[in-house]
Amino acid sequence: MSDASDLSANEQALRLDARRNRDAVIAAAIRILASDPEASMRQIAAESGVARITVYRHFPTREHLIQALIDLVVEQERAVVTTAITPDATAAEVFDRLGPGIIRVGERYRFLDNRSGSVTDAPLRHPAADEPLLMWLTEAAERCELRTDLPPEWMYAMIHGLGRAANEEVLVGRRTADQAGQLLADTLRHAFVAGRDDSATGPE
């Protein structure tokens, strides 16, 4: 019995160690690629403090590492949505949280959008029915909190499109991240919340 327990403990320790190494490589990649989007795997391995052979065990090629970062973007975008949607929040409050949240994720992973052909939210472009944002849009429209003349799928697509456009404004220097987050929130509220007066103004 003790042999089995020891084996289980050893397996858990090995898995934990592997997870720490993987997380260290991911964190190093975010740091170094933010300043040098073309940094090599050798540079990323050196920055991570993880042996290069271990880095390649987790990420056989640079593209495997980039894909892991893109998956992380999608995960964090979903986290922004689930954090914004609380049981007592109005639709306007959800959009007020979504705007800045979308910009924060875009700011952290801006280096990915600098890559030719990169679309970091690609896995969200064809959402499943249980995608958190699409589910909330559908339910909020059914509660008449959102406009009922716009299909939830359309609102979902427009939110992602506007989010990318807002991050582009920050990328080219026309808006600060704070300005873009607030303007995106204002745009979403005015576009989608039911019964809004067009003359209403957002929070200062």
PDB file of C-alpha atoms in Angstrom:
ATOM      1  CA  MET A   1       0.000   0.000   0.000  1.00  0.00           C
ATOM      2  CA  SER A   2       2.837   2.372   0.881  1.00  0.00           C
ATOM      3  CA  ASP A   3       4.554   1.622  -2.456  1.00  0.00           C
ATOM      4  CA  ALA A   4       1.400   2.669  -4.303  1.00  0.00           C
ATOM      5  CA  SER A   5       1.128   5.800  -2.182  1.00  0.00           C
ATOM      6  CA  ASP A   6       4.783   6.648  -2.799  1.00  0.00           C
ATOM      7  CA  LEU A   7       4.298   6.158  -6.531  1.00  0.00           C
ATOM      8  CA  SER A   8       1.245   8.402  -6.504  1.00  0.00           C
ATOM      9  CA  ALA A   9       3.128  11.074  -4.545  1.00  0.00           C
ATOM     10  CA  ASN A  10       6.038  10.879  -6.979  1.00  0.00           C
ATOM     11  CA  GLU A  11       3.721  11.174  -9.963  1.00  0.00           C
ATOM     12  CA  GLN A  12       2.049  14.204  -8.435  1.00  0.00           C
ATOM     13  CA  ALA A  13       5.441  15.808  -7.752  1.00  0.00           C
ATOM     14  CA  LEU A  14       6.552  15.177 -11.340  1.00  0.00           C
ATOM     15  CA  ARG A  15       3.335  16.643 -12.726  1.00  0.00           C
ATOM     16  CA  LEU A  16       3.651  19.690 -10.483  1.00  0.00           C
ATOM     17  CA  ASP A  17       7.248  20.188 -11.565  1.00  0.00           C
ATOM     18  CA  ALA A  18       6.277  19.861 -15.229  1.00  0.00           C
ATOM     19  CA  ARG A  19       3.485  22.398 -14.734  1.00  0.00           C
ATOM     20  CA  ARG A  20       5.857  24.851 -13.065  1.00  0.00           C
ATOM     21  CA  ASN A  21       8.342  24.508 -15.928  1.00  0.00           C
ATOM     22  CA  ARG A  22       5.619  25.043 -18.509  1.00  0.00           C
ATOM     23  CA  ASP A  23       4.282  28.087 -16.657  1.00  0.00           C
ATOM     24  CA  ALA A  24       7.822  29.504 -16.382  1.00  0.00           C
ATOM     25  CA  VAL A  25       8.297  29.212 -20.151  1.00  0.00           C
ATOM     26  CA  ILE A  26       4.904  30.837 -20.831  1.00  0.00           C
ATOM     27  CA  ALA A  27       5.668  33.713 -18.430  1.00  0.00           C
ATOM     28  CA  ALA A  28       9.111  34.213 -19.985  1.00  0.00           C
ATOM     29  CA  ALA A  29       7.619  34.206 -23.482  1.00  0.00           C
ATOM     30  CA  ILE A  30       5.119  36.912 -22.514  1.00  0.00           C
ATOM     31  CA  ARG A  31       7.909  39.084 -21.061  1.00  0.00           C
ATOM     32  CA  ILE A  32      10.417  38.727 -23.869  1.00  0.00           C
ATOM     33  CA  LEU A  33       8.014  38.709 -26.829  1.00  0.00           C
ATOM     34  CA  ALA A  34       6.424  41.925 -25.563  1.00  0.00           C
ATOM     35  CA  SER A  35       9.712  43.715 -26.310  1.00  0.00           C
ATOM     36  CA  ASP A  36      10.940  41.485 -29.154  1.00  0.00           C
ATOM     37  CA  PRO A  37       8.127  39.675 -31.012  1.00  0.00           C
ATOM     38  CA  GLU A  38      10.684  37.798 -33.096  1.00  0.00           C
ATOM     39  CA  ALA A  39      12.660  36.426 -30.128  1.00  0.00           C
ATOM     40  CA  SER A  40      13.918  32.878 -30.625  1.00  0.00           C
ATOM     41  CA  MET A  41      13.163  29.787 -28.570  1.00  0.00           C
ATOM     42  CA  ARG A  42      16.773  29.923 -27.363  1.00  0.00           C
ATOM     43  CA  GLN A  43      16.182  33.429 -25.963  1.00  0.00           C
ATOM     44  CA  ILE A  44      12.893  32.431 -24.367  1.00  0.00           C
ATOM     45  CA  ALA A  45      14.478  29.349 -22.781  1.00  0.00           C
ATOM     46  CA  ALA A  46      17.293  31.471 -21.344  1.00  0.00           C
ATOM     47  CA  GLU A  47      14.775  33.975 -19.958  1.00  0.00           C
ATOM     48  CA  SER A  48      12.695  31.206 -18.372  1.00  0.00           C
ATOM     49  CA  GLY A  49      15.564  29.558 -16.511  1.00  0.00           C
ATOM     50  CA  VAL A  50      14.315  26.187 -17.750  1.00  0.00           C
ATOM     51  CA  ALA A  51      16.706  23.825 -19.550  1.00  0.00           C
ATOM     52  CA  ARG A  52      16.304  24.081 -23.307  1.00  0.00           C
ATOM     53  CA  ILE A  53      15.619  20.351 -23.650  1.00  0.00           C
ATOM     54  CA  THR A  54      12.774  20.726 -21.142  1.00  0.00           C
ATOM     55  CA  VAL A  55      11.392  23.724 -23.037  1.00  0.00           C
ATOM     56  CA  TYR A  56      11.285  21.682 -26.248  1.00  0.00           C
ATOM     57  CA  ARG A  57       9.615  18.816 -24.413  1.00  0.00           C
ATOM     58  CA  HIS A  58       6.692  21.124 -23.685  1.00  0.00           C
ATOM     59  CA  PHE A  59       6.845  23.114 -26.926  1.00  0.00           C
ATOM     60  CA  PRO A  60       8.495  21.209 -29.787  1.00  0.00           C
ATOM     61  CA  THR A  61       8.440  24.290 -32.052  1.00  0.00           C
ATOM     62  CA  ARG A  62       8.019  28.038 -31.695  1.00  0.00           C
ATOM     63  CA  GLU A  63       4.573  27.699 -33.258  1.00  0.00           C
ATOM     64  CA  HIS A  64       3.529  25.304 -30.491  1.00  0.00           C
ATOM     65  CA  LEU A  65       4.506  27.988 -27.970  1.00  0.00           C
ATOM     66  CA  ILE A  66       2.666  30.707 -29.878  1.00  0.00           C
ATOM     67  CA  GLN A  67      -0.440  28.511 -30.016  1.00  0.00           C
ATOM     68  CA  ALA A  68      -0.240  28.019 -26.249  1.00  0.00           C
ATOM     69  CA  LEU A  69      -0.162  31.809 -25.854  1.00  0.00           C
ATOM     70  CA  ILE A  70      -3.160  32.194 -28.162  1.00  0.00           C
ATOM     71  CA  ASP A  71      -5.029  29.585 -26.103  1.00  0.00           C
ATOM     72  CA  LEU A  72      -4.168  31.638 -23.016  1.00  0.00           C
ATOM     73  CA  VAL A  73      -5.609  34.776 -24.637  1.00  0.00           C
ATOM     74  CA  VAL A  74      -8.874  32.957 -25.299  1.00  0.00           C
ATOM     75  CA  GLU A  75      -8.930  31.666 -21.711  1.00  0.00           C
ATOM     76  CA  GLN A  76      -8.374  35.148 -20.320  1.00  0.00           C
ATOM     77  CA  GLU A  77     -10.984  36.696 -22.612  1.00  0.00           C
ATOM     78  CA  ARG A  78     -13.490  34.173 -21.285  1.00  0.00           C
ATOM     79  CA  ALA A  79     -12.403  35.041 -17.743  1.00  0.00           C
ATOM     80  CA  VAL A  80     -13.115  38.721 -18.460  1.00  0.00           C
ATOM     81  CA  VAL A  81     -16.627  37.777 -19.508  1.00  0.00           C
ATOM     82  CA  THR A  82     -17.367  35.539 -16.517  1.00  0.00           C
ATOM     83  CA  THR A  83     -16.011  38.189 -14.145  1.00  0.00           C
ATOM     84  CA  ALA A  84     -18.128  40.905 -15.762  1.00  0.00           C
ATOM     85  CA  ILE A  85     -21.340  38.875 -15.571  1.00  0.00           C
ATOM     86  CA  THR A  86     -22.576  38.784 -11.995  1.00  0.00           C
ATOM     87  CA  PRO A  87     -26.146  37.915 -10.946  1.00  0.00           C
ATOM     88  CA  ASP A  88     -26.981  41.448  -9.812  1.00  0.00           C
ATOM     89  CA  ALA A  89     -25.289  43.304 -12.692  1.00  0.00           C
ATOM     90  CA  THR A  90     -27.361  45.229 -15.210  1.00  0.00           C
ATOM     91  CA  ALA A  91     -26.522  44.920 -18.901  1.00  0.00           C
ATOM     92  CA  ALA A  92     -24.981  48.396 -18.799  1.00  0.00           C
ATOM     93  CA  GLU A  93     -22.759  47.381 -15.883  1.00  0.00           C
ATOM     94  CA  VAL A  94     -21.644  44.241 -17.708  1.00  0.00           C
ATOM     95  CA  PHE A  95     -20.576  46.325 -20.716  1.00  0.00           C
ATOM     96  CA  ASP A  96     -18.845  48.824 -18.424  1.00  0.00           C
ATOM     97  CA  ARG A  97     -16.701  45.935 -17.162  1.00  0.00           C
ATOM     98  CA  LEU A  98     -16.238  44.248 -20.526  1.00  0.00           C
ATOM     99  CA  GLY A  99     -14.795  47.294 -22.289  1.00  0.00           C
ATOM    100  CA  PRO A 100     -11.747  47.818 -20.056  1.00  0.00           C
ATOM    101  CA  GLY A 101     -11.326  44.057 -19.593  1.00  0.00           C
ATOM    102  CA  ILE A 102     -11.084  43.421 -23.326  1.00  0.00           C
ATOM    103  CA  ILE A 103      -8.488  46.177 -23.656  1.00  0.00           C
ATOM    104  CA  ARG A 104      -6.413  44.821 -20.756  1.00  0.00           C
ATOM    105  CA  VAL A 105      -6.115  41.414 -22.409  1.00  0.00           C
ATOM    106  CA  GLY A 106      -5.296  43.031 -25.746  1.00  0.00           C
ATOM    107  CA  GLU A 107      -2.603  45.178 -24.155  1.00  0.00           C
ATOM    108  CA  ARG A 108      -0.885  42.248 -22.483  1.00  0.00           C
ATOM    109  CA  TYR A 109      -0.803  40.152 -25.647  1.00  0.00           C
ATOM    110  CA  ARG A 110      -0.358  42.925 -28.192  1.00  0.00           C
ATOM    111  CA  PHE A 111       2.790  41.230 -29.528  1.00  0.00           C
ATOM    112  CA  LEU A 112       0.653  38.387 -30.902  1.00  0.00           C
ATOM    113  CA  ASP A 113      -1.362  40.753 -33.075  1.00  0.00           C
ATOM    114  CA  ASN A 114       1.879  42.085 -34.540  1.00  0.00           C
ATOM    115  CA  ARG A 115       2.459  38.693 -36.155  1.00  0.00           C
ATOM    116  CA  SER A 116       1.424  38.447 -39.791  1.00  0.00           C
ATOM    117  CA  GLY A 117      -1.899  36.640 -40.116  1.00  0.00           C
ATOM    118  CA  SER A 118      -2.374  36.223 -36.378  1.00  0.00           C
ATOM    119  CA  VAL A 119      -5.955  36.240 -35.126  1.00  0.00           C
ATOM    120  CA  THR A 120      -5.724  35.637 -31.395  1.00  0.00           C
ATOM    121  CA  ASP A 121      -9.456  35.286 -30.837  1.00  0.00           C
ATOM    122  CA  ALA A 122      -9.918  32.779 -33.695  1.00  0.00           C
ATOM    123  CA  PRO A 123     -11.325  30.021 -31.411  1.00  0.00           C
ATOM    124  CA  LEU A 124     -14.071  32.460 -30.353  1.00  0.00           C
ATOM    125  CA  ARG A 125     -15.077  33.445 -33.882  1.00  0.00           C
ATOM    126  CA  HIS A 126     -17.364  30.429 -34.274  1.00  0.00           C
ATOM    127  CA  PRO A 127     -18.744  30.070 -30.736  1.00  0.00           C
ATOM    128  CA  ALA A 128     -20.454  27.013 -29.370  1.00  0.00           C
ATOM    129  CA  ALA A 129     -23.892  27.506 -27.851  1.00  0.00           C
ATOM    130  CA  ASP A 130     -22.392  27.417 -24.353  1.00  0.00           C
ATOM    131  CA  GLU A 131     -19.806  30.166 -24.981  1.00  0.00           C
ATOM    132  CA  PRO A 132     -20.232  32.406 -21.871  1.00  0.00           C
ATOM    133  CA  LEU A 133     -20.666  35.714 -23.695  1.00  0.00           C
ATOM    134  CA  LEU A 134     -23.093  34.305 -26.250  1.00  0.00           C
ATOM    135  CA  MET A 135     -25.099  32.630 -23.481  1.00  0.00           C
ATOM    136  CA  TRP A 136     -25.336  35.893 -21.544  1.00  0.00           C
ATOM    137  CA  LEU A 137     -26.353  37.880 -24.641  1.00  0.00           C
ATOM    138  CA  THR A 138     -29.079  35.339 -25.398  1.00  0.00           C
ATOM    139  CA  GLU A 139     -30.408  35.316 -21.842  1.00  0.00           C
ATOM    140  CA  ALA A 140     -30.209  39.115 -21.449  1.00  0.00           C
ATOM    141  CA  ALA A 141     -32.113  39.588 -24.715  1.00  0.00           C
ATOM    142  CA  GLU A 142     -34.783  37.148 -23.501  1.00  0.00           C
ATOM    143  CA  ARG A 143     -35.093  39.281 -20.343  1.00  0.00           C
ATOM    144  CA  CYS A 144     -35.446  42.351 -22.613  1.00  0.00           C
ATOM    145  CA  GLU A 145     -32.320  43.921 -21.103  1.00  0.00           C
ATOM    146  CA  LEU A 146     -30.796  44.067 -24.589  1.00  0.00           C
ATOM    147  CA  ARG A 147     -32.258  45.079 -27.919  1.00  0.00           C
ATOM    148  CA  THR A 148     -34.471  42.334 -29.315  1.00  0.00           C
ATOM    149  CA  ASP A 149     -34.157  43.493 -32.924  1.00  0.00           C
ATOM    150  CA  LEU A 150     -30.526  42.306 -33.028  1.00  0.00           C
ATOM    151  CA  PRO A 151     -29.783  38.565 -32.883  1.00  0.00           C
ATOM    152  CA  PRO A 152     -27.466  37.566 -30.019  1.00  0.00           C
ATOM    153  CA  GLU A 153     -25.059  36.009 -32.545  1.00  0.00           C
ATOM    154  CA  TRP A 154     -24.807  39.373 -34.303  1.00  0.00           C
ATOM    155  CA  MET A 155     -24.145  41.232 -31.050  1.00  0.00           C
ATOM    156  CA  TYR A 156     -21.510  38.627 -30.147  1.00  0.00           C
ATOM    157  CA  ALA A 157     -19.719  39.105 -33.477  1.00  0.00           C
ATOM    158  CA  MET A 158     -19.877  42.895 -33.193  1.00  0.00           C
ATOM    159  CA  ILE A 159     -18.432  42.865 -29.660  1.00  0.00           C
ATOM    160  CA  HIS A 160     -15.427  40.892 -30.879  1.00  0.00           C
ATOM    161  CA  GLY A 161     -15.037  43.119 -33.925  1.00  0.00           C
ATOM    162  CA  LEU A 162     -15.275  46.307 -31.882  1.00  0.00           C
ATOM    163  CA  GLY A 163     -12.850  44.871 -29.322  1.00  0.00           C
ATOM    164  CA  ARG A 164     -10.251  44.253 -32.009  1.00  0.00           C
ATOM    165  CA  ALA A 165     -10.806  47.737 -33.465  1.00  0.00           C
ATOM    166  CA  ALA A 166     -10.461  49.330 -30.015  1.00  0.00           C
ATOM    167  CA  ASN A 167      -7.201  47.478 -29.379  1.00  0.00           C
ATOM    168  CA  GLU A 168      -5.952  48.651 -32.774  1.00  0.00           C
ATOM    169  CA  GLU A 169      -6.579  52.261 -31.677  1.00  0.00           C
ATOM    170  CA  VAL A 170      -4.269  51.662 -28.715  1.00  0.00           C
ATOM    171  CA  LEU A 171      -1.711  49.876 -30.898  1.00  0.00           C
ATOM    172  CA  VAL A 172      -1.349  52.824 -33.279  1.00  0.00           C
ATOM    173  CA  GLY A 173      -1.320  55.360 -30.439  1.00  0.00           C
ATOM    174  CA  ARG A 174      -4.595  57.167 -31.129  1.00  0.00           C
ATOM    175  CA  ARG A 175      -6.016  56.257 -27.705  1.00  0.00           C
ATOM    176  CA  THR A 176      -4.581  55.246 -24.358  1.00  0.00           C
ATOM    177  CA  ALA A 177      -5.669  51.892 -22.968  1.00  0.00           C
ATOM    178  CA  ASP A 178      -7.885  53.637 -20.397  1.00  0.00           C
ATOM    179  CA  GLN A 179      -9.535  55.790 -23.062  1.00  0.00           C
ATOM    180  CA  ALA A 180     -10.108  52.830 -25.359  1.00  0.00           C
ATOM    181  CA  GLY A 181     -11.592  50.740 -22.547  1.00  0.00           C
ATOM    182  CA  GLN A 182     -14.052  53.485 -21.605  1.00  0.00           C
ATOM    183  CA  LEU A 183     -14.980  54.282 -25.196  1.00  0.00           C
ATOM    184  CA  LEU A 184     -15.523  50.607 -25.958  1.00  0.00           C
ATOM    185  CA  ALA A 185     -17.780  50.250 -22.920  1.00  0.00           C
ATOM    186  CA  ASP A 186     -19.749  53.357 -23.953  1.00  0.00           C
ATOM    187  CA  THR A 187     -20.120  52.065 -27.504  1.00  0.00           C
ATOM    188  CA  LEU A 188     -21.378  48.665 -26.363  1.00  0.00           C
ATOM    189  CA  ARG A 189     -23.888  50.204 -23.955  1.00  0.00           C
ATOM    190  CA  HIS A 190     -25.294  52.593 -26.531  1.00  0.00           C
ATOM    191  CA  ALA A 191     -25.388  49.930 -29.243  1.00  0.00           C
ATOM    192  CA  PHE A 192     -27.006  47.051 -27.390  1.00  0.00           C
ATOM    193  CA  VAL A 193     -28.748  48.002 -24.122  1.00  0.00           C
ATOM    194  CA  ALA A 194     -32.514  48.103 -24.536  1.00  0.00           C
ATOM    195  CA  GLY A 195     -34.363  51.395 -24.239  1.00  0.00           C
ATOM    196  CA  ARG A 196     -31.306  53.647 -24.074  1.00  0.00           C
ATOM    197  CA  ASP A 197     -31.753  57.314 -24.889  1.00  0.00           C
ATOM    198  CA  ASP A 198     -29.192  58.252 -27.587  1.00  0.00           C
ATOM    199  CA  SER A 199     -28.622  61.537 -25.773  1.00  0.00           C
ATOM    200  CA  ALA A 200     -27.526  59.734 -22.585  1.00  0.00           C
ATOM    201  CA  THR A 201     -23.907  60.017 -21.642  1.00  0.00           C
ATOM    202  CA  GLY A 202     -21.691  57.376 -20.079  1.00  0.00           C
ATOM    203  CA  PRO A 203     -19.797  57.721 -16.819  1.00  0.00           C
ATOM    204  CA  GLU A 204     -17.144  60.418 -16.682  1.00  0.00           C
TER     205      GLU A 204
END
